[in-house]
């Protein structure tokens, strides 16, 4: 190919990947539903859109490194504090029992359906066990199931990718006509691959700790340093054992997220942008390698295989893995209806197909097109039905707002208790131990994480946070945190106003939108609350008394709208007003909620 052809192909893949994601966001559907058919159509219609020809032998290694970056980012969002009790039991069973059961069941049906040899069928079965955060995460973001279900599915998706990648590599080497290892050698291969990945993860985490302990780079250089270390460690592990770099990547992310001694600055927006771009390029590029001719005799049988995996295998596996746990029947049904195949399935199928075809394994040419059909079918099916299924099973998280209040002063606790009294789910976070103790004593839920960065970003996404309100008595902290969190959390990030004439280092120079009116600053709220004022909730029909101040409006469905500099929200029928009411002689005002 000429240089112009390469430039044209790379540019088209980039435009199609990003364009598909933009279209999916407009249509409010998972982006994979758009990316897969767009990549397939582009590969069929445009000769230059073929990454295998554009990149040659570098295509497969680049795919593996891209997946490693995705899994590292997924590891950053895995909080071991949430991986406990029955959640841990279910996820462990889904990995160690569900993976082999799915592999064997898929292979058993692939032999008659696709007219494959047993070697090609077991390879396809191994390829199709993986799900992954690249497909589960976007679906859960749309569905918003209950917390425990989201935690189980996120953990399963993040851990099953590296385990499935190792299993795929093991099966590939087992059926390769040039190797033919015995069962003992296969088990040894798996153990060595697992050990290589674990060792690589430990080395990578230690390298990150040492770099940030000695060099102390800032956010920008610190983020690119993480990227470089992840790619270097994953590449080194893969050179020793195929796909072991995926385990190393997940372990590194887990270490950075959960070991307090590893204090690494990170720009979440950069990683989210990078991962989104990698996902788009990989799915679009791999889809373009599937030709219409390869689907001619594979399409309908592969759809039958997908139906078998969805309707029979997944529900049976989940029933087996949740036996004896406290998950309800509806929760088990939802987990049993959520197993889309993702990027690792596409990447491993693309990698193994050509090698097994060259080794003259019967039916090997059908592995990639069959995997492509199953990926498209499962992503489309779950993407279109997961939300209705969650509503039907009543496992969908309520659409109510779930604000995160940052601060532990008495007036902030009063605000949290009042919002909770309206039926809203409230999370709180504070740094000092005495404030955290007061939050617990008030019966309010504390967001996980000893640091605010751990309570936001991936943590906020998992907890369903719909807005962050910074209400501490440190004006500069509020201003800096607003700047850092803005755009990285679903919903608004707002701060309480500083005292008029504040001489803070940062706050006077920040023009962010602040909460409440110009006279309701943080110090003013704290002073009035100390003098006896209270935060109350009253029906909107009562109106705002002349001596009270409006703070929030709670809409029907428990949707929260704050008062900002843009003006007060206009109350409507069924709304609840959250007010700062003055002190009364007969004692503190009682909260009046309909």
Coordinates of C-alpha atoms in Angstrom, one line a residue:
X1 CA 0.0 0.0 0.0
X2 CA 1.1 3.5 -0.7
X3 CA 1.6 6.2 1.9
X4 CA -1.5 8.0 0.7
X5 CA -3.5 4.7 1.1
X6 CA -2.2 4.3 4.7
X7 CA -3.1 7.9 5.6
X8 CA -6.5 7.6 4.1
X9 CA -7.2 4.3 5.9
X10 CA -6.1 5.5 9.3
X11 CA -8.0 8.8 8.9
X12 CA -11.2 7.0 7.9
X13 CA -11.0 4.5 10.8
X14 CA -10.5 7.4 13.2
X15 CA -13.5 9.4 11.7
X16 CA -15.7 6.3 11.7
X17 CA -14.9 5.4 15.2
X18 CA -15.5 8.8 16.7
X19 CA -18.5 9.4 14.4
X20 CA -20.1 6.2 15.5
X21 CA -19.8 7.2 19.1
X22 CA -21.2 10.6 18.5
X23 CA -24.2 9.1 16.6
X24 CA -24.8 6.6 19.4
X25 CA -24.8 9.4 22.0
X26 CA -27.4 11.3 20.0
X27 CA -29.5 8.2 19.7
X28 CA -28.9 7.3 23.4
X29 CA -27.9 3.7 22.6
X30 CA -24.6 1.8 23.4
X31 CA -22.0 2.9 20.9
X32 CA -21.0 -0.7 20.1
X33 CA -24.4 -1.1 18.4
X34 CA -23.3 1.5 15.9
X35 CA -19.5 0.9 15.7
X36 CA -19.7 -2.8 14.8
X37 CA -21.9 -2.6 11.7
X38 CA -20.2 0.7 10.6
X39 CA -16.8 -0.9 10.7
X40 CA -18.0 -4.0 8.9
X41 CA -19.7 -1.9 6.1
X42 CA -16.6 0.3 5.8
X43 CA -14.3 -2.7 5.4
X44 CA -16.6 -4.2 2.8
X45 CA -17.0 -1.0 0.7
X46 CA -13.7 0.8 1.1
X47 CA -10.4 -1.1 0.3
X48 CA -8.3 1.3 2.4
X49 CA -10.2 0.5 5.6
X50 CA -8.4 -2.7 6.6
X51 CA -6.1 -2.5 9.6
X52 CA -4.4 -5.8 8.9
X53 CA -3.2 -4.4 5.6
X54 CA -2.5 -1.0 7.0
X55 CA -0.5 -2.2 10.0
X56 CA 0.7 -5.7 8.9
X57 CA 2.2 -7.8 11.7
X58 CA 1.9 -4.9 14.1
X59 CA -1.9 -5.1 14.2
X60 CA -2.2 -7.9 16.7
X61 CA 0.4 -6.5 19.2
X62 CA -1.2 -3.1 19.0
X63 CA -4.6 -4.6 19.7
X64 CA -3.2 -6.4 22.8
X65 CA -1.6 -3.2 24.1
X66 CA -4.8 -1.3 23.6
X67 CA -6.8 -3.8 25.5
X68 CA -4.2 -3.7 28.3
X69 CA -4.7 0.1 28.7
X70 CA -8.5 -0.5 28.8
X71 CA -8.1 -3.1 31.5
X72 CA -5.8 -0.9 33.5
X73 CA -8.4 1.9 33.5
X74 CA -11.0 -0.7 34.5
X75 CA -8.8 -1.8 37.4
X76 CA -8.6 1.8 38.6
X77 CA -12.3 1.7 39.2
X78 CA -12.3 -1.6 41.2
X79 CA -12.6 -0.8 44.9
X80 CA -11.8 -3.8 47.1
X81 CA -14.0 -2.3 49.8
X82 CA -17.1 -3.1 47.6
X83 CA -15.8 -6.6 46.8
X84 CA -17.1 -8.4 49.9
X85 CA -19.6 -10.9 51.2
X86 CA -22.0 -12.4 48.7
X87 CA -20.7 -10.1 45.9
X88 CA -17.3 -11.7 46.2
X89 CA -18.8 -15.2 46.2
X90 CA -20.9 -14.6 43.1
X91 CA -18.0 -13.0 41.1
X92 CA -15.6 -15.7 42.1
X93 CA -18.0 -18.4 41.0
X94 CA -18.7 -16.6 37.7
X95 CA -15.0 -16.6 36.9
X96 CA -13.9 -20.1 38.0
X97 CA -17.1 -22.0 37.4
X98 CA -18.8 -19.9 34.7
X99 CA -15.8 -19.5 32.4
X100 CA -15.1 -23.3 31.8
X101 CA -18.8 -24.1 31.7
X102 CA -19.5 -21.5 29.0
X103 CA -16.4 -22.5 27.0
X104 CA -17.4 -26.2 27.0
X105 CA -21.1 -25.6 26.2
X106 CA -20.3 -23.2 23.4
X107 CA -17.8 -25.6 21.9
X108 CA -20.2 -28.5 22.1
X109 CA -22.8 -26.7 20.1
X110 CA -20.4 -25.1 17.6
X111 CA -19.3 -28.5 16.3
X112 CA -22.6 -29.4 14.7
X113 CA -23.9 -25.9 14.1
X114 CA -20.8 -24.5 12.3
X115 CA -19.4 -27.9 11.0
X116 CA -16.2 -27.2 12.8
X117 CA -13.5 -29.6 14.0
X118 CA -13.4 -30.1 17.8
X119 CA -10.1 -28.0 17.9
X120 CA -11.7 -25.0 16.2
X121 CA -14.9 -25.3 18.2
X122 CA -13.0 -25.3 21.6
X123 CA -11.0 -22.3 20.4
X124 CA -14.3 -20.5 19.6
X125 CA -15.8 -21.5 22.9
X126 CA -12.7 -20.1 24.7
X127 CA -13.0 -16.8 22.7
X128 CA -16.6 -16.3 23.6
X129 CA -16.4 -16.6 27.4
X130 CA -15.2 -13.0 27.8
X131 CA -17.5 -10.0 28.4
X132 CA -15.5 -7.0 29.6
X133 CA -15.8 -3.5 30.9
X134 CA -15.9 -2.0 27.4
X135 CA -19.4 -3.4 26.8
X136 CA -20.7 -3.9 30.3
X137 CA -19.8 -0.4 31.5
X138 CA -21.7 1.5 28.9
X139 CA -24.8 -0.7 29.2
X140 CA -24.9 -0.3 33.0
X141 CA -24.5 3.4 32.6
X142 CA -27.7 3.4 30.6
X143 CA -29.6 0.8 32.6
X144 CA -28.5 2.0 36.1
X145 CA -29.3 -1.2 38.0
X146 CA -29.1 -1.5 41.8
X147 CA -25.7 -1.0 43.4
X148 CA -25.0 -4.6 44.2
X149 CA -25.8 -5.8 40.7
X150 CA -23.7 -3.0 39.2
X151 CA -20.8 -4.0 41.4
X152 CA -21.1 -7.7 40.6
X153 CA -21.3 -7.1 36.8
X154 CA -18.4 -4.6 36.8
X155 CA -16.2 -6.9 38.7
X156 CA -17.0 -9.9 36.6
X157 CA -16.5 -7.9 33.4
X158 CA -13.1 -6.5 34.5
X159 CA -11.7 -9.9 35.8
X160 CA -13.1 -12.2 33.1
X161 CA -11.2 -10.4 30.3
X162 CA -7.7 -11.3 31.4
X163 CA -8.8 -14.8 32.6
X164 CA -10.5 -15.4 29.2
X165 CA -7.5 -14.0 27.3
X166 CA -5.2 -16.5 29.1
X167 CA -7.7 -19.4 28.5
X168 CA -7.9 -18.4 24.8
X169 CA -4.1 -18.5 24.5
X170 CA -3.9 -21.8 26.3
X171 CA -6.6 -23.4 24.1
X172 CA -4.9 -21.9 21.0
X173 CA -1.6 -23.4 21.8
X174 CA -3.3 -26.7 22.7
X175 CA -5.0 -27.1 19.3
X176 CA -2.1 -25.6 17.2
X177 CA -1.0 -28.5 15.0
X178 CA 2.6 -27.7 15.7
X179 CA 2.5 -28.0 19.5
X180 CA -0.1 -30.5 20.8
X181 CA 0.8 -30.3 24.5
X182 CA -0.5 -32.8 26.9
X183 CA -3.1 -31.9 29.6
X184 CA -0.3 -31.6 32.2
X185 CA 1.6 -29.2 29.9
X186 CA -1.6 -27.2 29.3
X187 CA -2.2 -26.8 33.1
X188 CA 1.5 -25.8 33.5
X189 CA 1.2 -23.3 30.7
X190 CA -1.8 -21.7 32.4
X191 CA -0.1 -21.5 35.7
X192 CA 3.1 -20.0 34.2
X193 CA 1.0 -17.5 32.3
X194 CA -0.9 -16.5 35.4
X195 CA 2.3 -16.3 37.4
X196 CA 3.8 -14.1 34.6
X197 CA 0.9 -11.7 34.7
X198 CA 0.9 -11.5 38.5
X199 CA 4.6 -10.9 38.6
X200 CA 4.3 -8.2 35.9
X201 CA 1.5 -6.5 37.9
X202 CA 3.6 -6.4 41.0
X203 CA 6.6 -5.1 39.1
X204 CA 4.5 -2.4 37.4
X205 CA 2.9 -1.3 40.7
X206 CA 6.3 -1.1 42.3
X207 CA 7.7 0.9 39.4
X208 CA 4.8 3.4 39.6
X209 CA 5.3 3.7 43.4
X210 CA 9.0 4.3 43.0
X211 CA 8.6 6.8 40.2
X212 CA 6.0 8.9 42.0
X213 CA 7.9 8.6 45.3
X214 CA 11.2 9.8 43.8
X215 CA 10.4 11.9 40.7
X216 CA 7.0 13.2 41.8
X217 CA 5.7 14.3 38.4
X218 CA 2.6 16.4 38.2
X219 CA -0.8 15.5 36.9
X220 CA 0.0 15.7 33.2
X221 CA 3.3 13.9 33.2
X222 CA 2.1 11.6 35.9
X223 CA -0.8 10.4 33.7
X224 CA 1.5 9.8 30.7
X225 CA 3.9 8.0 33.0
X226 CA 1.2 5.6 34.0
X227 CA 0.4 5.0 30.3
X228 CA 4.1 4.3 29.5
X229 CA 4.5 1.9 32.4
X230 CA 1.3 0.0 31.6
X231 CA 2.3 -0.5 28.0
X232 CA 5.9 -1.5 28.9
X233 CA 4.8 -4.0 31.5
X234 CA 2.0 -5.5 29.3
X235 CA 4.4 -5.8 26.3
X236 CA 7.1 -7.5 28.4
X237 CA 4.6 -10.0 29.9
X238 CA 3.1 -10.8 26.4
X239 CA 6.6 -11.4 25.1
X240 CA 7.1 -14.1 27.8
X241 CA 3.5 -15.5 27.7
X242 CA 0.7 -14.6 25.4
X243 CA -2.1 -12.5 26.9
X244 CA -0.4 -12.4 30.4
X245 CA -0.1 -8.7 30.0
X246 CA -3.9 -8.4 30.5
X247 CA -3.6 -9.8 34.0
X248 CA -0.6 -7.5 34.7
X249 CA -2.7 -4.5 33.6
X250 CA -5.7 -5.3 35.8
X251 CA -3.4 -5.9 38.8
X252 CA -1.6 -2.6 38.3
X253 CA -4.9 -0.8 38.2
X254 CA -6.2 -2.6 41.3
X255 CA -3.0 -1.7 43.1
X256 CA -3.1 2.0 42.3
X257 CA -6.7 2.2 43.3
X258 CA -6.5 0.3 46.6
X259 CA -3.0 0.6 48.1
X260 CA -2.9 3.9 50.1
X261 CA 0.9 4.1 49.8
X262 CA 0.6 4.5 46.0
X263 CA -0.6 8.1 45.8
X264 CA -0.6 8.8 42.1
X265 CA -2.1 12.0 40.5
X266 CA -4.3 11.1 37.5
X267 CA -6.4 13.1 35.1
X268 CA -9.5 11.0 34.8
X269 CA -10.7 12.9 31.8
X270 CA -7.6 12.1 30.0
X271 CA -7.9 8.3 30.7
X272 CA -11.6 8.3 29.9
X273 CA -10.9 10.1 26.6
X274 CA -8.0 7.8 25.7
X275 CA -10.0 4.6 26.6
X276 CA -13.0 5.8 24.6
X277 CA -10.8 6.4 21.6
X278 CA -9.1 3.0 21.9
X279 CA -12.4 1.2 22.1
X280 CA -13.7 3.0 19.0
X281 CA -10.6 2.3 17.0
X282 CA -10.4 -1.4 18.1
X283 CA -14.0 -2.2 17.5
X284 CA -14.2 -0.4 14.2
X285 CA -10.9 -1.7 13.0
X286 CA -11.5 -5.4 13.9
X287 CA -15.0 -5.2 12.4
X288 CA -13.5 -4.0 9.1
X289 CA -11.4 -7.2 8.9
X290 CA -14.6 -9.4 8.6
X291 CA -15.5 -9.8 5.0
X292 CA -19.1 -10.4 3.7
X293 CA -17.9 -13.6 2.0
X294 CA -16.7 -15.0 5.4
X295 CA -20.3 -14.6 6.8
X296 CA -22.0 -16.4 3.8
X297 CA -22.3 -19.8 5.5
X298 CA -21.7 -18.7 9.1
X299 CA -24.3 -16.0 9.8
X300 CA -27.4 -18.1 10.7
X301 CA -25.5 -20.9 12.5
X302 CA -23.6 -18.3 14.5
X303 CA -26.9 -16.5 15.4
X304 CA -28.1 -19.9 16.7
X305 CA -25.0 -20.2 18.8
X306 CA -25.6 -16.7 20.2
X307 CA -29.2 -17.6 21.1
X308 CA -28.0 -20.8 22.9
X309 CA -25.4 -18.8 24.9
X310 CA -27.9 -16.1 25.8
X311 CA -31.1 -18.2 26.5
X312 CA -29.6 -21.4 27.9
X313 CA -25.9 -21.2 29.0
X314 CA -25.8 -17.8 30.8
X315 CA -29.0 -18.3 32.9
X316 CA -27.8 -21.8 33.9
X317 CA -24.3 -20.6 34.8
X318 CA -25.8 -17.7 36.9
X319 CA -28.2 -20.1 38.6
X320 CA -25.3 -22.3 39.5
X321 CA -23.0 -19.5 40.7
X322 CA -25.7 -17.7 42.8
X323 CA -26.9 -20.8 44.6
X324 CA -26.9 -20.2 48.3
X325 CA -26.4 -16.5 48.1
X326 CA -28.8 -13.8 49.2
X327 CA -29.5 -12.4 45.7
X328 CA -33.2 -12.3 45.0
X329 CA -34.8 -14.2 42.1
X330 CA -35.2 -11.0 40.1
X331 CA -31.6 -10.0 40.8
X332 CA -30.4 -13.5 39.6
X333 CA -32.5 -13.1 36.5
X334 CA -31.0 -9.8 35.6
X335 CA -27.4 -11.0 36.1
X336 CA -28.4 -14.0 33.9
X337 CA -29.5 -11.5 31.2
X338 CA -26.3 -9.6 31.0
X339 CA -23.4 -11.1 29.2
X340 CA -22.5 -9.1 26.1
X341 CA -19.2 -10.1 24.3
X342 CA -16.6 -7.4 24.0
X343 CA -13.2 -6.3 22.6
X344 CA -11.1 -9.2 24.0
X345 CA -13.4 -11.7 22.2
X346 CA -12.9 -9.8 19.0
X347 CA -9.1 -9.3 19.5
X348 CA -8.4 -13.0 20.4
X349 CA -10.6 -14.3 17.5
X350 CA -8.7 -12.0 15.1
X351 CA -5.4 -13.2 16.4
X352 CA -6.0 -16.9 16.5
X353 CA -8.0 -17.3 13.3
X354 CA -5.1 -16.7 10.8
X355 CA -2.7 -18.8 12.8
X356 CA -5.0 -21.8 13.0
X357 CA -6.0 -21.5 9.3
X358 CA -2.3 -21.6 8.4
X359 CA -2.0 -24.7 10.6
X360 CA -4.9 -26.3 8.5
X361 CA -7.2 -26.8 11.5
X362 CA -10.6 -27.7 10.2
X363 CA -13.2 -24.9 10.4
X364 CA -10.7 -22.4 11.8
X365 CA -11.6 -19.8 9.1
X366 CA -15.1 -19.6 10.7
X367 CA -13.8 -18.5 14.2
X368 CA -13.5 -14.8 13.5
X369 CA -16.8 -14.3 11.5
X370 CA -18.7 -16.5 14.0
X371 CA -17.3 -14.5 16.9
X372 CA -18.2 -11.3 15.1
X373 CA -21.8 -12.4 14.7
X374 CA -22.1 -13.4 18.4
X375 CA -20.6 -10.1 19.5
X376 CA -23.0 -8.1 17.3
X377 CA -26.0 -10.2 18.3
X378 CA -25.3 -10.1 22.1
X379 CA -24.4 -6.4 22.2
X380 CA -27.5 -5.5 20.2
X381 CA -29.8 -7.8 22.1
X382 CA -28.6 -6.7 25.6
X383 CA -28.3 -3.1 24.5
X384 CA -31.9 -2.9 23.5
X385 CA -33.4 -5.1 26.2
X386 CA -31.3 -4.6 29.3
X387 CA -33.2 -1.4 30.5
X388 CA -36.7 -2.9 29.9
X389 CA -35.6 -6.1 31.6
X390 CA -34.3 -4.1 34.6
X391 CA -37.7 -2.2 34.9
X392 CA -39.7 -5.5 34.5
X393 CA -37.6 -7.2 37.2
X394 CA -37.7 -4.1 39.4
X395 CA -33.9 -4.0 39.8
X396 CA -33.4 -0.6 38.3
X397 CA -31.9 2.1 40.5
X398 CA -34.5 4.8 41.1
X399 CA -34.1 7.8 38.8
X400 CA -34.0 10.1 41.8
X401 CA -31.1 12.4 42.3
X402 CA -28.3 11.1 44.5
X403 CA -26.2 14.1 45.5
X404 CA -22.8 14.0 47.2
X405 CA -22.5 16.6 49.9
X406 CA -18.9 17.4 50.8
X407 CA -18.5 18.8 54.3
X408 CA -19.2 17.8 57.9
X409 CA -20.3 21.1 59.6
X410 CA -23.6 21.0 61.5
X411 CA -25.5 22.9 58.9
X412 CA -24.3 20.5 56.2
X413 CA -25.5 17.6 58.3
X414 CA -28.8 19.3 58.7
X415 CA -29.1 19.8 54.9
X416 CA -28.2 16.1 54.3
X417 CA -30.8 15.0 56.8
X418 CA -33.5 17.2 55.3
X419 CA -32.8 16.0 51.8
X420 CA -33.0 12.5 53.0
X421 CA -36.3 13.2 54.7
X422 CA -37.8 14.0 51.3
X423 CA -37.0 10.4 50.1
X424 CA -33.8 11.3 48.3
X425 CA -30.7 9.2 48.5
X426 CA -27.9 11.3 50.0
X427 CA -24.2 10.6 50.1
X428 CA -21.8 12.6 52.2
X429 CA -18.0 12.9 52.4
X430 CA -15.7 14.7 54.8
X431 CA -12.0 14.5 55.5
X432 CA -11.6 15.0 59.3
X433 CA -12.4 11.9 61.4
X434 CA -14.6 13.8 63.8
X435 CA -16.8 15.0 60.9
X436 CA -17.0 11.5 59.5
X437 CA -18.1 10.3 62.9
X438 CA -20.8 13.0 63.1
X439 CA -22.1 11.9 59.7
X440 CA -22.4 8.3 60.8
X441 CA -24.1 9.3 64.0
X442 CA -26.6 11.3 62.0
X443 CA -27.6 8.2 60.1
X444 CA -26.2 9.5 56.8
X445 CA -24.3 7.4 54.3
X446 CA -20.6 8.2 53.8
X447 CA -19.2 7.9 50.3
X448 CA -16.4 5.3 50.1
X449 CA -12.8 6.5 50.0
X450 CA -10.5 8.2 52.5
X451 CA -9.7 10.8 49.9
X452 CA -12.2 12.9 47.8
X453 CA -10.7 11.6 44.6
X454 CA -11.6 8.1 45.6
X455 CA -15.2 9.1 46.3
X456 CA -15.6 10.7 42.9
X457 CA -14.6 9.6 39.3
X458 CA -15.2 5.8 39.0
X459 CA -16.4 5.7 42.6
X460 CA -19.1 8.2 41.9
X461 CA -20.1 6.4 38.8
X462 CA -20.5 3.1 40.7
X463 CA -22.5 4.8 43.5
X464 CA -24.8 6.6 41.1
X465 CA -23.8 10.2 42.1
X466 CA -25.8 12.7 40.1
X467 CA -24.1 15.9 41.4
X468 CA -21.4 17.1 43.8
X469 CA -21.9 20.0 46.2
X470 CA -18.8 21.3 48.0
X471 CA -19.9 22.8 51.3
X472 CA -16.8 22.8 53.5
X473 CA -15.6 25.9 55.4
X474 CA -12.4 25.9 53.3
X475 CA -13.1 28.3 50.4
X476 CA -9.9 27.5 48.5
X477 CA -10.5 23.8 48.8
X478 CA -14.1 24.2 47.5
X479 CA -12.8 26.2 44.5
X480 CA -9.9 23.8 43.7
X481 CA -12.1 20.7 44.0
X482 CA -14.8 22.3 41.8
X483 CA -12.1 22.9 39.1
X484 CA -10.8 19.4 39.3
X485 CA -14.1 17.5 39.4
X486 CA -16.0 19.6 36.9
X487 CA -16.7 17.5 33.8
X488 CA -15.6 14.3 35.6
X489 CA -18.8 13.6 37.4
X490 CA -22.3 13.1 36.0
X491 CA -24.3 16.2 36.8
X492 CA -23.4 19.6 38.3
X493 CA -20.3 20.3 40.5
X494 CA -21.1 23.4 42.5
X495 CA -19.6 25.1 45.6
X496 CA -20.9 27.2 48.4
X497 CA -19.9 30.9 48.1
X498 CA -17.0 32.4 50.0
X499 CA -17.5 35.3 52.4
X500 CA -17.7 38.6 50.7
X501 CA -14.3 40.2 50.4
X502 CA -12.6 36.8 50.9
X503 CA -8.8 37.0 50.7
X504 CA -8.3 33.4 49.8
X505 CA -5.5 32.3 47.5
X506 CA -7.7 30.6 44.9
X507 CA -11.3 31.4 45.5
X508 CA -11.3 35.1 44.5
X509 CA -10.0 34.2 41.1
X510 CA -12.5 31.4 40.3
X511 CA -15.6 32.4 38.4
X512 CA -17.4 29.1 38.8
X513 CA -21.1 29.1 39.4
X514 CA -21.8 29.0 43.1
X515 CA -24.7 27.8 45.2
X516 CA -27.5 29.9 46.6
X517 CA -27.7 33.7 46.6
X518 CA -24.8 36.2 47.0
X519 CA -25.7 36.7 50.7
X520 CA -26.0 33.0 51.5
X521 CA -22.3 32.3 51.7
X522 CA -20.7 29.4 53.6
X523 CA -19.9 31.5 56.6
X524 CA -23.3 33.1 56.6
X525 CA -25.1 29.8 56.5
X526 CA -22.9 28.4 59.3
X527 CA -23.5 31.5 61.5
X528 CA -27.3 31.5 61.0
X529 CA -27.5 27.8 61.7
X530 CA -25.5 28.3 64.8
X531 CA -27.9 31.1 65.9
X532 CA -30.8 28.7 65.7
X533 CA -32.0 28.6 62.0
X534 CA -32.8 25.3 60.6
X535 CA -33.0 23.7 57.2
X536 CA -36.6 22.5 56.5
X537 CA -38.6 20.9 53.7
X538 CA -42.1 22.2 53.0
X539 CA -44.6 21.7 50.1
X540 CA -44.2 24.2 47.3
X541 CA -47.9 25.2 47.8
X542 CA -46.8 26.8 51.1
X543 CA -44.5 29.2 49.2
X544 CA -41.3 30.8 50.6
X545 CA -42.0 32.8 53.8
X546 CA -40.5 36.3 53.7
X547 CA -38.0 35.5 56.5
X548 CA -36.8 32.2 54.9
X549 CA -34.3 31.5 52.1
X550 CA -34.8 29.0 49.3
X551 CA -31.9 26.5 48.9
X552 CA -33.2 23.7 46.7
X553 CA -36.3 22.5 44.9
X554 CA -37.0 18.8 45.0
X555 CA -39.0 17.9 41.9
X556 CA -41.4 14.9 41.6
X557 CA -39.4 11.7 41.3
X558 CA -36.9 13.1 43.8
X559 CA -35.0 15.2 41.3
X560 CA -32.9 17.9 42.9
X561 CA -32.5 21.4 41.5
X562 CA -30.3 23.9 43.4
X563 CA -30.6 27.6 43.6
X564 CA -27.6 29.2 41.8
X565 CA -26.6 32.6 40.6
X566 CA -28.7 32.1 37.5
X567 CA -31.8 32.5 39.6
X568 CA -34.1 30.3 41.7
X569 CA -35.8 27.2 40.1
X570 CA -39.5 27.9 39.5
X571 CA -41.6 25.6 41.8
X572 CA -44.4 23.6 40.4
X573 CA -47.2 21.3 41.6
X574 CA -45.9 18.5 43.7
X575 CA -42.5 20.1 44.3
X576 CA -40.8 20.3 47.8
X577 CA -38.9 23.4 48.8
X578 CA -35.8 23.1 50.9
X579 CA -35.5 26.3 53.0
X580 CA -33.2 27.9 55.5
X581 CA -35.9 28.9 58.1
X582 CA -35.3 31.3 61.0
X583 CA -35.2 30.2 64.6
X584 CA -38.5 30.2 66.5
X585 CA -39.1 30.5 70.2
X586 CA -40.9 27.2 70.6
X587 CA -37.9 25.2 69.5
X588 CA -36.3 24.3 66.3
X589 CA -38.7 24.2 63.3
X590 CA -40.0 20.8 62.4
X591 CA -39.5 19.4 58.9
X592 CA -42.8 19.3 57.1
X593 CA -42.7 16.9 54.2
X594 CA -45.9 15.7 52.5

